[in-house]
C-alpha cells in the first residue's frame, strides 16, 4: 500500500514571542527556527518516516525557499515530486510561538494554489485501489475537488484535513472517507465538537472522523459504530506546531502498515508521536524520527 499526499510545501519561519500581538501593537521576538513545513509536506514526512511508501506532490517557485525545500526533502524517505513554477513565490509560514507552547500561523498559498492539476493527476495515475490519497486545504478549490474526485474514482481511500479553512469545503464531503479535524475546524465546519461533530460528519457521508483536541486527546468515530476517546500523552509542550500533522500522518501510517482501517491502536500511536513533536521546537526537526516511530508502532 502507498500514500499519495497532494498538498503544500513551505518554509516555516518561527519567531518566539512572549505573547501573541494585539491588533495594531508591535512586539519583539527572536527567530527560533527556519524549517521545512507546510501541512502536506509535514504529513508526508511523518508517514514516510513511519515506513509507509509515500509520494508527495507539491508546487514551489524558483527562489531560495524552493532550493531549501528540495534540499530538506532529499534527506527524507519521501518520494517528492516537486513542480517548480516560474513567476510565483514559494510558500512560507510565519509561525509565532509563546512560552506556553501556543502558536499563531499565517501561511501563503501562492505556489500551492498554482499547482497544475494535470501534473498531480499524472502522478495519481500510479495509484492502485486501496492506496491513500491525503489532502488538505492549501490548494485551489477546483484542483482540490478534481483530485479528491479522481481519488474516489480510482478506488483510493481519501483522507482529508480541512485546514486552513476555506469556503469551498462544504462541496467536498461526498469525496472523503476519513476526515481529521482539530477543535476550531470542527466548530467552524459543524458548529459542534467531539462526538456531536463526528455525527454531523457521518451525516455528510464521512466514514471515519478523527476529532483532535490538544491535551484533551482525540476521538475516533466510525459511522455506525461507537466513538472511542484516546487521551493525549502527557508531556511538556514547547512548540505545538505540526502536532495535528504528526497525528494524522502517524495514524494513517500505523493503520496502513497493519493493512487495516483506522483503529484505536493507530490513534494511540498518533497520540504518542504527536507528544514527541510538541516537546520539541520547529516543524520537520521536531517530528519523530524513523526509529522513534518504529518503536511507537511496535507498541
Ligand atoms: P497544530 O495546529 O498545533 O499542529 P492541531 O490544532 O491541528 O495542532 P491539536 O488538536 O492541538 O491539533 O493536537 C493534535 C494532537 O496532538 C492531540 O490530539 C494530542 O494527541 C497531541 N497534542 C497536542 N498538544 C499536546 C500537548 N500539549 N501535549 C501532549 N499532546 C498534545
PDB file of C-alpha atoms and ligand atoms in Angstrom:
ATOM      1  CA  UNK A   1       0.000   0.000   0.000  1.00  0.00           C
ATOM      2  CA  UNK A   2       1.184   3.530  -0.835  1.00  0.00           C
ATOM      3  CA  UNK A   3       0.163   7.022   0.190  1.00  0.00           C
ATOM      4  CA  UNK A   4      -0.123   9.937  -2.220  1.00  0.00           C
ATOM      5  CA  UNK A   5      -0.071  13.302  -0.486  1.00  0.00           C
ATOM      6  CA  UNK A   6      -1.032  16.234  -2.693  1.00  0.00           C
ATOM      7  CA  UNK A   7      -0.580  19.475  -0.807  1.00  0.00           C
ATOM      8  CA  UNK A   8       1.735  22.330   0.016  1.00  0.00           C
ATOM      9  CA  UNK A   9       5.430  22.593   0.741  1.00  0.00           C
ATOM     10  CA  UNK A  10       6.569  25.651   2.657  1.00  0.00           C
ATOM     11  CA  UNK A  11       9.337  27.085   4.747  1.00  0.00           C
ATOM     12  CA  UNK A  12       8.310  27.764   8.352  1.00  0.00           C
ATOM     13  CA  UNK A  13       9.848  30.900   9.833  1.00  0.00           C
ATOM     14  CA  UNK A  14       9.240  30.510  13.556  1.00  0.00           C
ATOM     15  CA  UNK A  15       9.523  33.503  15.875  1.00  0.00           C
ATOM     16  CA  UNK A  16       9.371  33.168  19.678  1.00  0.00           C
ATOM     17  CA  UNK A  17       7.277  35.863  21.355  1.00  0.00           C
ATOM     18  CA  UNK A  18       6.229  36.398  24.978  1.00  0.00           C
ATOM     19  CA  UNK A  19       2.586  36.717  23.952  1.00  0.00           C
ATOM     20  CA  UNK A  20       0.634  36.897  20.690  1.00  0.00           C
ATOM     21  CA  UNK A  21       0.353  40.536  19.482  1.00  0.00           C
ATOM     22  CA  UNK A  22      -2.886  42.519  19.775  1.00  0.00           C
ATOM     23  CA  UNK A  23      -4.012  44.262  16.550  1.00  0.00           C
ATOM     24  CA  UNK A  24      -2.010  47.451  15.961  1.00  0.00           C
ATOM     25  CA  UNK A  25       0.687  46.583  18.505  1.00  0.00           C
ATOM     26  CA  UNK A  26       4.356  45.998  17.588  1.00  0.00           C
ATOM     27  CA  UNK A  27       6.194  43.477  19.758  1.00  0.00           C
ATOM     28  CA  UNK A  28       9.671  41.988  19.949  1.00  0.00           C
ATOM     29  CA  UNK A  29      10.533  38.423  19.071  1.00  0.00           C
ATOM     30  CA  UNK A  30      13.515  36.300  18.177  1.00  0.00           C
ATOM     31  CA  UNK A  31      13.977  33.819  15.335  1.00  0.00           C
ATOM     32  CA  UNK A  32      13.549  30.379  16.879  1.00  0.00           C
ATOM     33  CA  UNK A  33      13.874  28.249  13.767  1.00  0.00           C
ATOM     34  CA  UNK A  34      13.670  28.096   9.978  1.00  0.00           C
ATOM     35  CA  UNK A  35      12.414  24.677   8.974  1.00  0.00           C
ATOM     36  CA  UNK A  36      10.696  22.678   6.260  1.00  0.00           C
ATOM     37  CA  UNK A  37       6.932  22.792   6.765  1.00  0.00           C
ATOM     38  CA  UNK A  38       3.590  23.038   5.024  1.00  0.00           C
ATOM     39  CA  UNK A  39       0.763  20.733   6.041  1.00  0.00           C
ATOM     40  CA  UNK A  40       1.070  18.447   3.018  1.00  0.00           C
ATOM     41  CA  UNK A  41       4.805  18.082   3.440  1.00  0.00           C
ATOM     42  CA  UNK A  42       4.535  17.562   7.193  1.00  0.00           C
ATOM     43  CA  UNK A  43       2.039  14.743   6.830  1.00  0.00           C
ATOM     44  CA  UNK A  44       4.091  13.131   4.036  1.00  0.00           C
ATOM     45  CA  UNK A  45       7.314  13.292   6.067  1.00  0.00           C
ATOM     46  CA  UNK A  46       5.699  11.633   9.096  1.00  0.00           C
ATOM     47  CA  UNK A  47       4.082   8.892   7.017  1.00  0.00           C
ATOM     48  CA  UNK A  48       7.322   8.164   5.183  1.00  0.00           C
ATOM     49  CA  UNK A  49       9.381   8.156   8.392  1.00  0.00           C
ATOM     50  CA  UNK A  50       6.796   5.742   9.743  1.00  0.00           C
ATOM     51  CA  UNK A  51       7.718   3.300   6.959  1.00  0.00           C
ATOM     52  CA  UNK A  52       4.787   3.818   4.569  1.00  0.00           C
ATOM     53  CA  UNK A  53       5.800   4.335   0.908  1.00  0.00           C
ATOM     54  CA  UNK A  54       4.766   7.955   0.411  1.00  0.00           C
ATOM     55  CA  UNK A  55       4.716  10.187  -2.667  1.00  0.00           C
ATOM     56  CA  UNK A  56       4.355  13.950  -2.195  1.00  0.00           C
ATOM     57  CA  UNK A  57       3.147  16.235  -4.981  1.00  0.00           C
ATOM     58  CA  UNK A  58       3.728  19.936  -4.305  1.00  0.00           C
ATOM     59  CA  UNK A  59       4.405  23.160  -6.188  1.00  0.00           C
ATOM     60  CA  UNK A  60       7.146  25.687  -5.442  1.00  0.00           C
ATOM     61  CA  UNK A  61       8.509  28.822  -7.089  1.00  0.00           C
ATOM     62  CA  UNK A  62      12.091  29.121  -8.298  1.00  0.00           C
ATOM     63  CA  UNK A  63      13.551  31.047  -5.354  1.00  0.00           C
ATOM     64  CA  UNK A  64      15.824  30.320  -2.359  1.00  0.00           C
ATOM     65  CA  UNK A  65      12.956  28.804  -0.379  1.00  0.00           C
ATOM     66  CA  UNK A  66      12.339  26.330  -3.188  1.00  0.00           C
ATOM     67  CA  UNK A  67      16.005  25.273  -3.068  1.00  0.00           C
ATOM     68  CA  UNK A  68      15.801  24.783   0.709  1.00  0.00           C
ATOM     69  CA  UNK A  69      12.651  22.679   0.353  1.00  0.00           C
ATOM     70  CA  UNK A  70      14.389  20.437  -2.205  1.00  0.00           C
ATOM     71  CA  UNK A  71      17.485  20.023  -0.043  1.00  0.00           C
ATOM     72  CA  UNK A  72      15.496  19.156   3.065  1.00  0.00           C
ATOM     73  CA  UNK A  73      13.124  16.764   1.292  1.00  0.00           C
ATOM     74  CA  UNK A  74      16.125  14.972  -0.223  1.00  0.00           C
ATOM     75  CA  UNK A  75      17.080  13.963   3.325  1.00  0.00           C
ATOM     76  CA  UNK A  76      13.670  12.355   3.906  1.00  0.00           C
ATOM     77  CA  UNK A  77      12.402   8.943   2.719  1.00  0.00           C
ATOM     78  CA  UNK A  78       9.659  10.749   0.760  1.00  0.00           C
ATOM     79  CA  UNK A  79       9.231  10.267  -2.994  1.00  0.00           C
ATOM     80  CA  UNK A  80       8.972  14.027  -3.661  1.00  0.00           C
ATOM     81  CA  UNK A  81       7.542  15.199  -6.974  1.00  0.00           C
ATOM     82  CA  UNK A  82       8.013  18.952  -6.787  1.00  0.00           C
ATOM     83  CA  UNK A  83       6.594  21.062  -9.589  1.00  0.00           C
ATOM     84  CA  UNK A  84       8.768  24.160  -9.988  1.00  0.00           C
ATOM     85  CA  UNK A  85       6.783  27.129 -11.340  1.00  0.00           C
ATOM     86  CA  UNK A  86       8.136  30.392 -12.744  1.00  0.00           C
ATOM     87  CA  UNK A  87       6.576  33.680 -11.648  1.00  0.00           C
ATOM     88  CA  UNK A  88       5.264  32.529  -8.259  1.00  0.00           C
ATOM     89  CA  UNK A  89       6.793  32.795  -4.789  1.00  0.00           C
ATOM     90  CA  UNK A  90       7.445  29.610  -2.848  1.00  0.00           C
ATOM     91  CA  UNK A  91       5.020  29.381   0.064  1.00  0.00           C
ATOM     92  CA  UNK A  92       6.112  30.159   3.604  1.00  0.00           C
ATOM     93  CA  UNK A  93       4.547  30.356   7.053  1.00  0.00           C
ATOM     94  CA  UNK A  94       5.123  32.933   9.770  1.00  0.00           C
ATOM     95  CA  UNK A  95       4.782  30.979  12.999  1.00  0.00           C
ATOM     96  CA  UNK A  96       4.571  32.852  16.305  1.00  0.00           C
ATOM     97  CA  UNK A  97       5.114  30.658  19.367  1.00  0.00           C
ATOM     98  CA  UNK A  98       4.656  31.617  23.013  1.00  0.00           C
ATOM     99  CA  UNK A  99       6.457  30.138  26.061  1.00  0.00           C
ATOM    100  CA  UNK A 100       3.398  28.010  26.931  1.00  0.00           C
ATOM    101  CA  UNK A 101       3.534  26.291  23.520  1.00  0.00           C
ATOM    102  CA  UNK A 102       0.648  28.218  21.892  1.00  0.00           C
ATOM    103  CA  UNK A 103       1.058  29.346  18.308  1.00  0.00           C
ATOM    104  CA  UNK A 104      -0.453  31.524  15.585  1.00  0.00           C
ATOM    105  CA  UNK A 105       0.365  30.751  11.966  1.00  0.00           C
ATOM    106  CA  UNK A 106      -0.042  32.675   8.714  1.00  0.00           C
ATOM    107  CA  UNK A 107       0.658  30.641   5.556  1.00  0.00           C
ATOM    108  CA  UNK A 108       0.938  31.886   1.986  1.00  0.00           C
ATOM    109  CA  UNK A 109      -0.556  29.680  -0.720  1.00  0.00           C
ATOM    110  CA  UNK A 110       0.624  31.285  -3.958  1.00  0.00           C
ATOM    111  CA  UNK A 111       2.546  28.212  -5.144  1.00  0.00           C
ATOM    112  CA  UNK A 112       0.081  25.692  -3.712  1.00  0.00           C
ATOM    113  CA  UNK A 113      -2.831  27.359  -5.483  1.00  0.00           C
ATOM    114  CA  UNK A 114      -0.891  27.319  -8.751  1.00  0.00           C
ATOM    115  CA  UNK A 115      -0.238  23.543  -8.660  1.00  0.00           C
ATOM    116  CA  UNK A 116      -1.187  22.363 -12.178  1.00  0.00           C
ATOM    117  CA  UNK A 117      -3.997  19.811 -11.960  1.00  0.00           C
ATOM    118  CA  UNK A 118      -2.603  17.750 -14.848  1.00  0.00           C
ATOM    119  CA  UNK A 119       0.744  17.252 -13.092  1.00  0.00           C
ATOM    120  CA  UNK A 120      -0.989  15.949  -9.978  1.00  0.00           C
ATOM    121  CA  UNK A 121      -3.371  13.737 -11.978  1.00  0.00           C
ATOM    122  CA  UNK A 122      -0.379  12.222 -13.808  1.00  0.00           C
ATOM    123  CA  UNK A 123       1.140  11.118 -10.509  1.00  0.00           C
ATOM    124  CA  UNK A 124      -2.223   9.809  -9.274  1.00  0.00           C
ATOM    125  CA  UNK A 125      -2.192   7.568 -12.358  1.00  0.00           C
ATOM    126  CA  UNK A 126       0.400   5.465 -10.467  1.00  0.00           C
ATOM    127  CA  UNK A 127      -2.022   4.779  -7.591  1.00  0.00           C
ATOM    128  CA  UNK A 128      -3.709   1.426  -7.022  1.00  0.00           C
ATOM    129  CA  UNK A 129      -7.119   0.842  -5.442  1.00  0.00           C
ATOM    130  CA  UNK A 130      -6.784   0.939  -1.659  1.00  0.00           C
ATOM    131  CA  UNK A 131      -3.873   3.402  -1.681  1.00  0.00           C
ATOM    132  CA  UNK A 132      -4.302   6.548   0.412  1.00  0.00           C
ATOM    133  CA  UNK A 133      -4.953   9.943  -1.142  1.00  0.00           C
ATOM    134  CA  UNK A 134      -4.162  12.523   1.545  1.00  0.00           C
ATOM    135  CA  UNK A 135      -5.113  16.184   1.070  1.00  0.00           C
ATOM    136  CA  UNK A 136      -5.510  19.451   2.977  1.00  0.00           C
ATOM    137  CA  UNK A 137      -6.920  22.928   2.273  1.00  0.00           C
ATOM    138  CA  UNK A 138      -3.986  24.725   0.688  1.00  0.00           C
ATOM    139  CA  UNK A 139      -4.654  24.040  -2.990  1.00  0.00           C
ATOM    140  CA  UNK A 140      -7.161  25.853  -5.191  1.00  0.00           C
ATOM    141  CA  UNK A 141     -10.837  24.856  -4.944  1.00  0.00           C
ATOM    142  CA  UNK A 142     -11.172  23.341  -8.424  1.00  0.00           C
ATOM    143  CA  UNK A 143      -7.883  21.421  -8.151  1.00  0.00           C
ATOM    144  CA  UNK A 144      -8.811  20.059  -4.732  1.00  0.00           C
ATOM    145  CA  UNK A 145     -12.240  18.901  -5.859  1.00  0.00           C
ATOM    146  CA  UNK A 146     -10.920  17.323  -9.080  1.00  0.00           C
ATOM    147  CA  UNK A 147      -8.185  15.411  -7.221  1.00  0.00           C
ATOM    148  CA  UNK A 148     -10.496  14.176  -4.466  1.00  0.00           C
ATOM    149  CA  UNK A 149     -12.984  13.039  -7.098  1.00  0.00           C
ATOM    150  CA  UNK A 150     -10.227  11.285  -9.043  1.00  0.00           C
ATOM    151  CA  UNK A 151      -9.003   9.531  -5.887  1.00  0.00           C
ATOM    152  CA  UNK A 152     -12.503   8.144  -5.284  1.00  0.00           C
ATOM    153  CA  UNK A 153     -12.857   7.026  -8.910  1.00  0.00           C
ATOM    154  CA  UNK A 154      -9.565   5.131  -8.617  1.00  0.00           C
ATOM    155  CA  UNK A 155     -10.798   3.315  -5.507  1.00  0.00           C
ATOM    156  CA  UNK A 156      -8.316   5.125  -3.240  1.00  0.00           C
ATOM    157  CA  UNK A 157      -9.031   5.736   0.435  1.00  0.00           C
ATOM    158  CA  UNK A 158      -9.395   9.515   0.641  1.00  0.00           C
ATOM    159  CA  UNK A 159      -8.221  11.231   3.848  1.00  0.00           C
ATOM    160  CA  UNK A 160      -8.781  14.978   4.232  1.00  0.00           C
ATOM    161  CA  UNK A 161      -7.642  17.562   6.743  1.00  0.00           C
ATOM    162  CA  UNK A 162      -9.828  20.681   6.224  1.00  0.00           C
ATOM    163  CA  UNK A 163      -7.114  23.167   7.115  1.00  0.00           C
ATOM    164  CA  UNK A 164      -6.620  26.042   6.548  1.00  0.00           C
ATOM    165  CA  UNK A 165     -10.376  26.650   6.493  1.00  0.00           C
ATOM    166  CA  UNK A 166     -11.831  27.546   3.096  1.00  0.00           C
ATOM    167  CA  UNK A 167     -15.355  28.471   1.999  1.00  0.00           C
ATOM    168  CA  UNK A 168     -15.331  25.676  -0.606  1.00  0.00           C
ATOM    169  CA  UNK A 169     -15.031  22.742   1.808  1.00  0.00           C
ATOM    170  CA  UNK A 170     -18.779  22.169   2.011  1.00  0.00           C
ATOM    171  CA  UNK A 171     -18.923  20.643  -1.500  1.00  0.00           C
ATOM    172  CA  UNK A 172     -16.013  18.254  -0.811  1.00  0.00           C
ATOM    173  CA  UNK A 173     -17.544  15.952   1.831  1.00  0.00           C
ATOM    174  CA  UNK A 174     -19.026  13.451  -0.670  1.00  0.00           C
ATOM    175  CA  UNK A 175     -15.495  12.591  -1.862  1.00  0.00           C
ATOM    176  CA  UNK A 176     -13.971  11.967   1.564  1.00  0.00           C
ATOM    177  CA  UNK A 177     -13.668   8.698   3.501  1.00  0.00           C
ATOM    178  CA  UNK A 178     -11.692   9.871   6.538  1.00  0.00           C
ATOM    179  CA  UNK A 179     -11.586  13.409   7.985  1.00  0.00           C
ATOM    180  CA  UNK A 180      -9.168  14.756  10.609  1.00  0.00           C
ATOM    181  CA  UNK A 181     -10.294  17.989  12.326  1.00  0.00           C
ATOM    182  CA  UNK A 182      -8.984  19.947  15.290  1.00  0.00           C
ATOM    183  CA  UNK A 183     -11.363  21.741  17.651  1.00  0.00           C
ATOM    184  CA  UNK A 184     -11.547  25.050  15.808  1.00  0.00           C
ATOM    185  CA  UNK A 185     -12.041  23.347  12.436  1.00  0.00           C
ATOM    186  CA  UNK A 186     -14.714  21.167  13.941  1.00  0.00           C
ATOM    187  CA  UNK A 187     -16.557  24.165  15.433  1.00  0.00           C
ATOM    188  CA  UNK A 188     -16.334  26.181  12.234  1.00  0.00           C
ATOM    189  CA  UNK A 189     -17.426  23.354   9.936  1.00  0.00           C
ATOM    190  CA  UNK A 190     -20.044  21.586  12.057  1.00  0.00           C
ATOM    191  CA  UNK A 191     -20.850  24.050  14.863  1.00  0.00           C
ATOM    192  CA  UNK A 192     -20.020  21.231  17.308  1.00  0.00           C
ATOM    193  CA  UNK A 193     -17.085  19.388  18.858  1.00  0.00           C
ATOM    194  CA  UNK A 194     -16.286  15.790  19.855  1.00  0.00           C
ATOM    195  CA  UNK A 195     -18.870  13.054  19.332  1.00  0.00           C
ATOM    196  CA  UNK A 196     -21.540  15.519  18.141  1.00  0.00           C
ATOM    197  CA  UNK A 197     -19.204  16.831  15.447  1.00  0.00           C
ATOM    198  CA  UNK A 198     -18.430  13.253  14.387  1.00  0.00           C
ATOM    199  CA  UNK A 199     -22.150  12.544  13.989  1.00  0.00           C
ATOM    200  CA  UNK A 200     -22.532  15.661  11.837  1.00  0.00           C
ATOM    201  CA  UNK A 201     -19.651  14.480   9.647  1.00  0.00           C
ATOM    202  CA  UNK A 202     -21.093  10.960   9.327  1.00  0.00           C
ATOM    203  CA  UNK A 203     -24.372  12.545   8.209  1.00  0.00           C
ATOM    204  CA  UNK A 204     -22.391  14.150   5.366  1.00  0.00           C
ATOM    205  CA  UNK A 205     -21.050  10.743   4.296  1.00  0.00           C
ATOM    206  CA  UNK A 206     -17.692  10.655   6.123  1.00  0.00           C
ATOM    207  CA  UNK A 207     -16.930   7.037   7.097  1.00  0.00           C
ATOM    208  CA  UNK A 208     -14.370   7.781   9.807  1.00  0.00           C
ATOM    209  CA  UNK A 209     -13.916  11.067  11.684  1.00  0.00           C
ATOM    210  CA  UNK A 210     -10.976  11.915  13.930  1.00  0.00           C
ATOM    211  CA  UNK A 211     -11.513  14.930  16.189  1.00  0.00           C
ATOM    212  CA  UNK A 212      -8.373  16.102  17.952  1.00  0.00           C
ATOM    213  CA  UNK A 213      -8.426  18.496  20.896  1.00  0.00           C
ATOM    214  CA  UNK A 214      -4.878  19.159  22.080  1.00  0.00           C
ATOM    215  CA  UNK A 215      -4.206  17.983  25.641  1.00  0.00           C
ATOM    216  CA  UNK A 216      -7.759  16.576  25.818  1.00  0.00           C
ATOM    217  CA  UNK A 217      -6.747  13.887  23.315  1.00  0.00           C
ATOM    218  CA  UNK A 218      -8.758  12.710  20.332  1.00  0.00           C
ATOM    219  CA  UNK A 219     -11.930  10.892  19.340  1.00  0.00           C
ATOM    220  CA  UNK A 220     -12.128   8.290  16.581  1.00  0.00           C
ATOM    221  CA  UNK A 221     -15.638   7.747  15.315  1.00  0.00           C
ATOM    222  CA  UNK A 222     -16.685   5.214  12.674  1.00  0.00           C
ATOM    223  CA  UNK A 223     -20.103   5.538  11.030  1.00  0.00           C
ATOM    224  CA  UNK A 224     -22.477   3.057  12.597  1.00  0.00           C
ATOM    225  CA  UNK A 225     -20.055   2.251  15.440  1.00  0.00           C
ATOM    226  CA  UNK A 226     -19.145   3.609  18.842  1.00  0.00           C
ATOM    227  CA  UNK A 227     -16.822   6.614  19.223  1.00  0.00           C
ATOM    228  CA  UNK A 228     -13.535   5.913  21.009  1.00  0.00           C
ATOM    229  CA  UNK A 229     -11.671   8.522  23.078  1.00  0.00           C
ATOM    230  CA  UNK A 230      -7.869   8.270  23.210  1.00  0.00           C
ATOM    231  CA  UNK A 231      -6.134  10.531  25.760  1.00  0.00           C
ATOM    232  CA  UNK A 232      -3.150  12.709  24.864  1.00  0.00           C
ATOM    233  CA  UNK A 233       0.231  11.534  26.144  1.00  0.00           C
ATOM    234  CA  UNK A 234       1.435  13.828  28.954  1.00  0.00           C
ATOM    235  CA  UNK A 235       4.492  15.870  28.073  1.00  0.00           C
ATOM    236  CA  UNK A 236       5.904  19.367  28.471  1.00  0.00           C
ATOM    237  CA  UNK A 237       4.806  21.232  25.340  1.00  0.00           C
ATOM    238  CA  UNK A 238       7.364  23.665  23.936  1.00  0.00           C
ATOM    239  CA  UNK A 239       6.017  24.240  20.422  1.00  0.00           C
ATOM    240  CA  UNK A 240       2.799  22.628  19.196  1.00  0.00           C
ATOM    241  CA  UNK A 241       3.394  23.459  15.507  1.00  0.00           C
ATOM    242  CA  UNK A 242       2.778  20.335  13.441  1.00  0.00           C
ATOM    243  CA  UNK A 243       1.043  18.398  16.238  1.00  0.00           C
ATOM    244  CA  UNK A 244      -2.056  17.821  14.122  1.00  0.00           C
ATOM    245  CA  UNK A 245       0.013  16.884  11.051  1.00  0.00           C
ATOM    246  CA  UNK A 246       2.110  14.427  13.059  1.00  0.00           C
ATOM    247  CA  UNK A 247      -1.084  12.960  14.491  1.00  0.00           C
ATOM    248  CA  UNK A 248      -2.698  12.464  11.076  1.00  0.00           C
ATOM    249  CA  UNK A 249       0.471  11.133   9.408  1.00  0.00           C
ATOM    250  CA  UNK A 250       1.205   8.682  12.215  1.00  0.00           C
ATOM    251  CA  UNK A 251      -2.398   7.450  12.463  1.00  0.00           C
ATOM    252  CA  UNK A 252      -2.621   6.780   8.722  1.00  0.00           C
ATOM    253  CA  UNK A 253       0.805   5.114   8.531  1.00  0.00           C
ATOM    254  CA  UNK A 254       0.109   2.937  11.570  1.00  0.00           C
ATOM    255  CA  UNK A 255      -3.156   1.634  10.138  1.00  0.00           C
ATOM    256  CA  UNK A 256      -1.810   1.196   6.581  1.00  0.00           C
ATOM    257  CA  UNK A 257       1.246  -0.745   7.732  1.00  0.00           C
ATOM    258  CA  UNK A 258      -1.034  -3.163   9.570  1.00  0.00           C
ATOM    259  CA  UNK A 259      -3.225  -3.434   6.463  1.00  0.00           C
ATOM    260  CA  UNK A 260      -6.422  -2.342   8.119  1.00  0.00           C
ATOM    261  CA  UNK A 261      -8.790   0.531   8.767  1.00  0.00           C
ATOM    262  CA  UNK A 262      -8.033   3.305  11.225  1.00  0.00           C
ATOM    263  CA  UNK A 263      -8.421   1.810  14.712  1.00  0.00           C
ATOM    264  CA  UNK A 264      -7.846   2.642  18.374  1.00  0.00           C
ATOM    265  CA  UNK A 265      -4.263   1.401  18.190  1.00  0.00           C
ATOM    266  CA  UNK A 266      -3.482   3.769  15.299  1.00  0.00           C
ATOM    267  CA  UNK A 267      -4.923   6.697  17.278  1.00  0.00           C
ATOM    268  CA  UNK A 268      -2.828   5.730  20.348  1.00  0.00           C
ATOM    269  CA  UNK A 269       0.250   5.599  18.133  1.00  0.00           C
ATOM    270  CA  UNK A 270      -0.653   9.036  16.770  1.00  0.00           C
ATOM    271  CA  UNK A 271      -1.006  10.450  20.301  1.00  0.00           C
ATOM    272  CA  UNK A 272       2.461   9.142  21.229  1.00  0.00           C
ATOM    273  CA  UNK A 273       4.004  10.502  18.022  1.00  0.00           C
ATOM    274  CA  UNK A 274       2.473  13.978  18.389  1.00  0.00           C
ATOM    275  CA  UNK A 275       3.554  14.172  22.045  1.00  0.00           C
ATOM    276  CA  UNK A 276       7.146  13.908  20.784  1.00  0.00           C
ATOM    277  CA  UNK A 277       6.546  16.695  18.253  1.00  0.00           C
ATOM    278  CA  UNK A 278       5.094  19.162  20.795  1.00  0.00           C
ATOM    279  CA  UNK A 279       8.013  18.603  23.179  1.00  0.00           C
ATOM    280  CA  UNK A 280      10.496  19.963  20.593  1.00  0.00           C
ATOM    281  CA  UNK A 281      10.876  23.246  18.753  1.00  0.00           C
ATOM    282  CA  UNK A 282      10.356  23.519  15.000  1.00  0.00           C
ATOM    283  CA  UNK A 283       8.456  21.560  12.405  1.00  0.00           C
ATOM    284  CA  UNK A 284      10.342  18.878  10.432  1.00  0.00           C
ATOM    285  CA  UNK A 285      13.126  18.795  13.014  1.00  0.00           C
ATOM    286  CA  UNK A 286      10.552  18.229  15.765  1.00  0.00           C
ATOM    287  CA  UNK A 287       8.860  15.253  14.123  1.00  0.00           C
ATOM    288  CA  UNK A 288       9.556  11.759  15.482  1.00  0.00           C
ATOM    289  CA  UNK A 289      12.460  10.006  13.796  1.00  0.00           C
ATOM    290  CA  UNK A 290      12.190   6.702  11.924  1.00  0.00           C
ATOM    291  CA  UNK A 291      13.481   4.848  14.987  1.00  0.00           C
ATOM    292  CA  UNK A 292      11.046   6.604  17.300  1.00  0.00           C
ATOM    293  CA  UNK A 293       8.095   5.817  15.031  1.00  0.00           C
ATOM    294  CA  UNK A 294       9.207   2.188  14.666  1.00  0.00           C
ATOM    295  CA  UNK A 295       9.268   1.888  18.465  1.00  0.00           C
ATOM    296  CA  UNK A 296       5.838   3.552  18.804  1.00  0.00           C
ATOM    297  CA  UNK A 297       4.278   1.371  16.080  1.00  0.00           C
ATOM    298  CA  UNK A 298       5.646  -1.772  17.755  1.00  0.00           C
ATOM    299  CA  UNK A 299       3.602  -0.984  20.888  1.00  0.00           C
TER     300      UNK A 299
HETATM  301  P1  LIG B   1      -1.373  22.244  15.400  1.00  0.00           P
HETATM  302  O1  LIG B   1      -2.258  23.190  14.609  1.00  0.00           O
HETATM  303  O2  LIG B   1      -0.699  22.881  16.579  1.00  0.00           O
HETATM  304  O3  LIG B   1      -0.472  21.432  14.544  1.00  0.00           O
HETATM  305  P2  LIG B   1      -3.855  20.966  15.833  1.00  0.00           P
HETATM  306  O4  LIG B   1      -4.604  22.133  16.399  1.00  0.00           O
HETATM  307  O5  LIG B   1      -4.126  20.587  14.420  1.00  0.00           O
HETATM  308  O6  LIG B   1      -2.318  21.149  16.050  1.00  0.00           O
HETATM  309  P3  LIG B   1      -4.376  19.504  18.241  1.00  0.00           P
HETATM  310  O7  LIG B   1      -5.759  19.022  18.440  1.00  0.00           O
HETATM  311  O8  LIG B   1      -3.953  20.696  19.035  1.00  0.00           O
HETATM  312  O9  LIG B   1      -4.136  19.666  16.685  1.00  0.00           O
HETATM  313  O10 LIG B   1      -3.338  18.330  18.574  1.00  0.00           O
HETATM  314  C1  LIG B   1      -3.329  17.108  17.850  1.00  0.00           C
HETATM  315  C2  LIG B   1      -2.907  16.006  18.795  1.00  0.00           C
HETATM  316  O11 LIG B   1      -1.571  16.273  19.238  1.00  0.00           O
HETATM  317  C3  LIG B   1      -3.758  15.888  20.056  1.00  0.00           C
HETATM  318  O12 LIG B   1      -4.884  15.069  19.854  1.00  0.00           O
HETATM  319  C4  LIG B   1      -2.756  15.305  21.051  1.00  0.00           C
HETATM  320  O13 LIG B   1      -2.687  13.896  20.923  1.00  0.00           O
HETATM  321  C5  LIG B   1      -1.428  15.898  20.582  1.00  0.00           C
HETATM  322  N1  LIG B   1      -1.095  17.106  21.380  1.00  0.00           N
HETATM  323  C6  LIG B   1      -1.354  18.399  21.058  1.00  0.00           C
HETATM  324  N2  LIG B   1      -0.938  19.229  22.053  1.00  0.00           N
HETATM  325  C7  LIG B   1      -0.417  18.426  23.010  1.00  0.00           C
HETATM  326  C8  LIG B   1       0.194  18.673  24.299  1.00  0.00           C
HETATM  327  N3  LIG B   1       0.321  19.906  24.799  1.00  0.00           N
HETATM  328  N4  LIG B   1       0.628  17.598  24.994  1.00  0.00           N
HETATM  329  C9  LIG B   1       0.530  16.328  24.506  1.00  0.00           C
HETATM  330  N5  LIG B   1      -0.041  16.038  23.311  1.00  0.00           N
HETATM  331  C10 LIG B   1      -0.505  17.074  22.573  1.00  0.00           C
END
